[in-house]
Short mmCIF file of C-alpha atoms in Angstrom, two decimals:
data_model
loop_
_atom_site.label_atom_id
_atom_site.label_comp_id
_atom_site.label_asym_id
_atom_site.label_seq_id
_atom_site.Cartn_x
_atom_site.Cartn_y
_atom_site.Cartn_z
CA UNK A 1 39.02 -15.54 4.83
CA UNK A 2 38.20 -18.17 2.65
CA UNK A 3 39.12 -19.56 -0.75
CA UNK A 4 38.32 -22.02 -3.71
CA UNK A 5 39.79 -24.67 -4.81
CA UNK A 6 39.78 -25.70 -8.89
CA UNK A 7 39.63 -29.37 -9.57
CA UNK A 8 40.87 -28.37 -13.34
CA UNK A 9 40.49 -31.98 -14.18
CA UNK A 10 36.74 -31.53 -13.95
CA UNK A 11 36.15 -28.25 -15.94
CA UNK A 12 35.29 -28.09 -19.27
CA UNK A 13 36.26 -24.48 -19.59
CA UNK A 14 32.92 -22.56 -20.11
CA UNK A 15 34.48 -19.89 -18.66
CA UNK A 16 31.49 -18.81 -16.39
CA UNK A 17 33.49 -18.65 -12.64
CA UNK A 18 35.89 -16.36 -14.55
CA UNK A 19 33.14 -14.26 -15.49
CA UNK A 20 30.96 -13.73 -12.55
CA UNK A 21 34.23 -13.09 -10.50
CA UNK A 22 33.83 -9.44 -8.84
CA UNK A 23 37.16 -8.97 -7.95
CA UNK A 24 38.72 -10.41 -11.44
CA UNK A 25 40.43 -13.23 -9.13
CA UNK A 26 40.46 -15.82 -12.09
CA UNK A 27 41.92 -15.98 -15.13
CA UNK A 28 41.76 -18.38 -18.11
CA UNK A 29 44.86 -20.25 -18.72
CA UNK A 30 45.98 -21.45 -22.49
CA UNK A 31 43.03 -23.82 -22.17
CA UNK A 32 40.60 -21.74 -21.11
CA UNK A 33 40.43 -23.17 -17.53
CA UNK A 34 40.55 -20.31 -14.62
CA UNK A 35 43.70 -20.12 -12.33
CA UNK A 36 42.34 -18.41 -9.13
CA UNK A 37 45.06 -15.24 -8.38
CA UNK A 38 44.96 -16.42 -4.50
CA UNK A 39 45.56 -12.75 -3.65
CA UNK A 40 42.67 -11.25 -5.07
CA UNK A 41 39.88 -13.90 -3.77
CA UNK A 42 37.68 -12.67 -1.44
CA UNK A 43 34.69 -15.12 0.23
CA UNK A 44 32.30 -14.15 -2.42
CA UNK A 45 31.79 -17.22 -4.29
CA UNK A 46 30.06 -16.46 -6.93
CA UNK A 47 32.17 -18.74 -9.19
CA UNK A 48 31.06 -21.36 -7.23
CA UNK A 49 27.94 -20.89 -7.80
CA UNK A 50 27.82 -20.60 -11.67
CA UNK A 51 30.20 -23.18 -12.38
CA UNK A 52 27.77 -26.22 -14.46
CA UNK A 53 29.80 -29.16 -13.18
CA UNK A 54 31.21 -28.19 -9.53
CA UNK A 55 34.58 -27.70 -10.02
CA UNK A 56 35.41 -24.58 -8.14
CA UNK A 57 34.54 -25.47 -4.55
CA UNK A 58 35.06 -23.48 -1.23
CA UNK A 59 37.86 -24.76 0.23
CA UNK A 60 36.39 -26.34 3.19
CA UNK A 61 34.28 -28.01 1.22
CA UNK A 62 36.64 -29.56 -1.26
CA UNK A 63 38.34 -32.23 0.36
CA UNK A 64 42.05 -33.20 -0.22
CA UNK A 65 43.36 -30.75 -2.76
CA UNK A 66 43.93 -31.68 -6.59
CA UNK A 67 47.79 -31.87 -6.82
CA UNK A 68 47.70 -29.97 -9.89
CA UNK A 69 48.41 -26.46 -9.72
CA UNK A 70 45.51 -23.97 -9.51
CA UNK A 71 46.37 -21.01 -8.21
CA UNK A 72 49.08 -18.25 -8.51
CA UNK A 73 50.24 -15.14 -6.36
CA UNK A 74 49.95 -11.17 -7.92
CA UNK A 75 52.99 -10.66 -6.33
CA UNK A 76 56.00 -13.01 -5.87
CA UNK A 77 55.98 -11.98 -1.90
CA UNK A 78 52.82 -13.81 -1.07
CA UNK A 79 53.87 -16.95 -2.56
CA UNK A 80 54.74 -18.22 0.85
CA UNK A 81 52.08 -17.48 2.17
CA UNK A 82 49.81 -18.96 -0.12
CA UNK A 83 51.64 -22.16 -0.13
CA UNK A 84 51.60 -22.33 3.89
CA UNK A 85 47.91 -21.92 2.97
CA UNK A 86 47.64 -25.17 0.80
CA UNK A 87 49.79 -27.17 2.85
CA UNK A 88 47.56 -26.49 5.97
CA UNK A 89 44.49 -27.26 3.32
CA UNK A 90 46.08 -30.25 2.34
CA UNK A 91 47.18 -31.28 5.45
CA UNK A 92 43.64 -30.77 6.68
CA UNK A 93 41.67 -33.20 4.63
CA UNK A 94 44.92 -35.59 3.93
CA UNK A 95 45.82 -34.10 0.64
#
């Protein structure tokens, strides 16, 4: 299954990807830019779709990773998992 990536220093926080999210797997942070919950995000990608300047991409189409954090884990047990997932992401595209 696939994910997004959020280049955060791209969006300007309109809020739309968190919107159009069926399965409520983004949330705004204090600035109103989504964090993707990496546990809830199913290959839907409707945020990708509605976001005005591209900065939610599917992962295999983003490139290297931003090396800010944009994601978080529901539960503190899939945190491993989800960063064995960005490594390999990173290590992918040379990130």
């Amino acid at each position: 299954m696939q994910k997004v990536v959020i280049f955060r220093n791209s969006c300007i926080a309109r809020g739309a990807c968190i919107a159009f999210c069926p399965y409520g797997a983004l949330e705004p942070d204090e600035e109103g830019k989504p964090v993707l919950i990496w546990d809830l995000c199913r290959d839907d990608f409707a945020c990708v779709y509605v976001c005005p300047v591209a900065a939610v991409k599917r992962a295999s189409e983003a490139g290297a990773p931003p090396p800010e954090k944009w994601y978080k884990v529901s539960r503190a047990e899939l945190y491993p998992e989800a960063e064995a997932w960005r490594a390999k992401l990173a290590a992918t595209h040379g990130g």
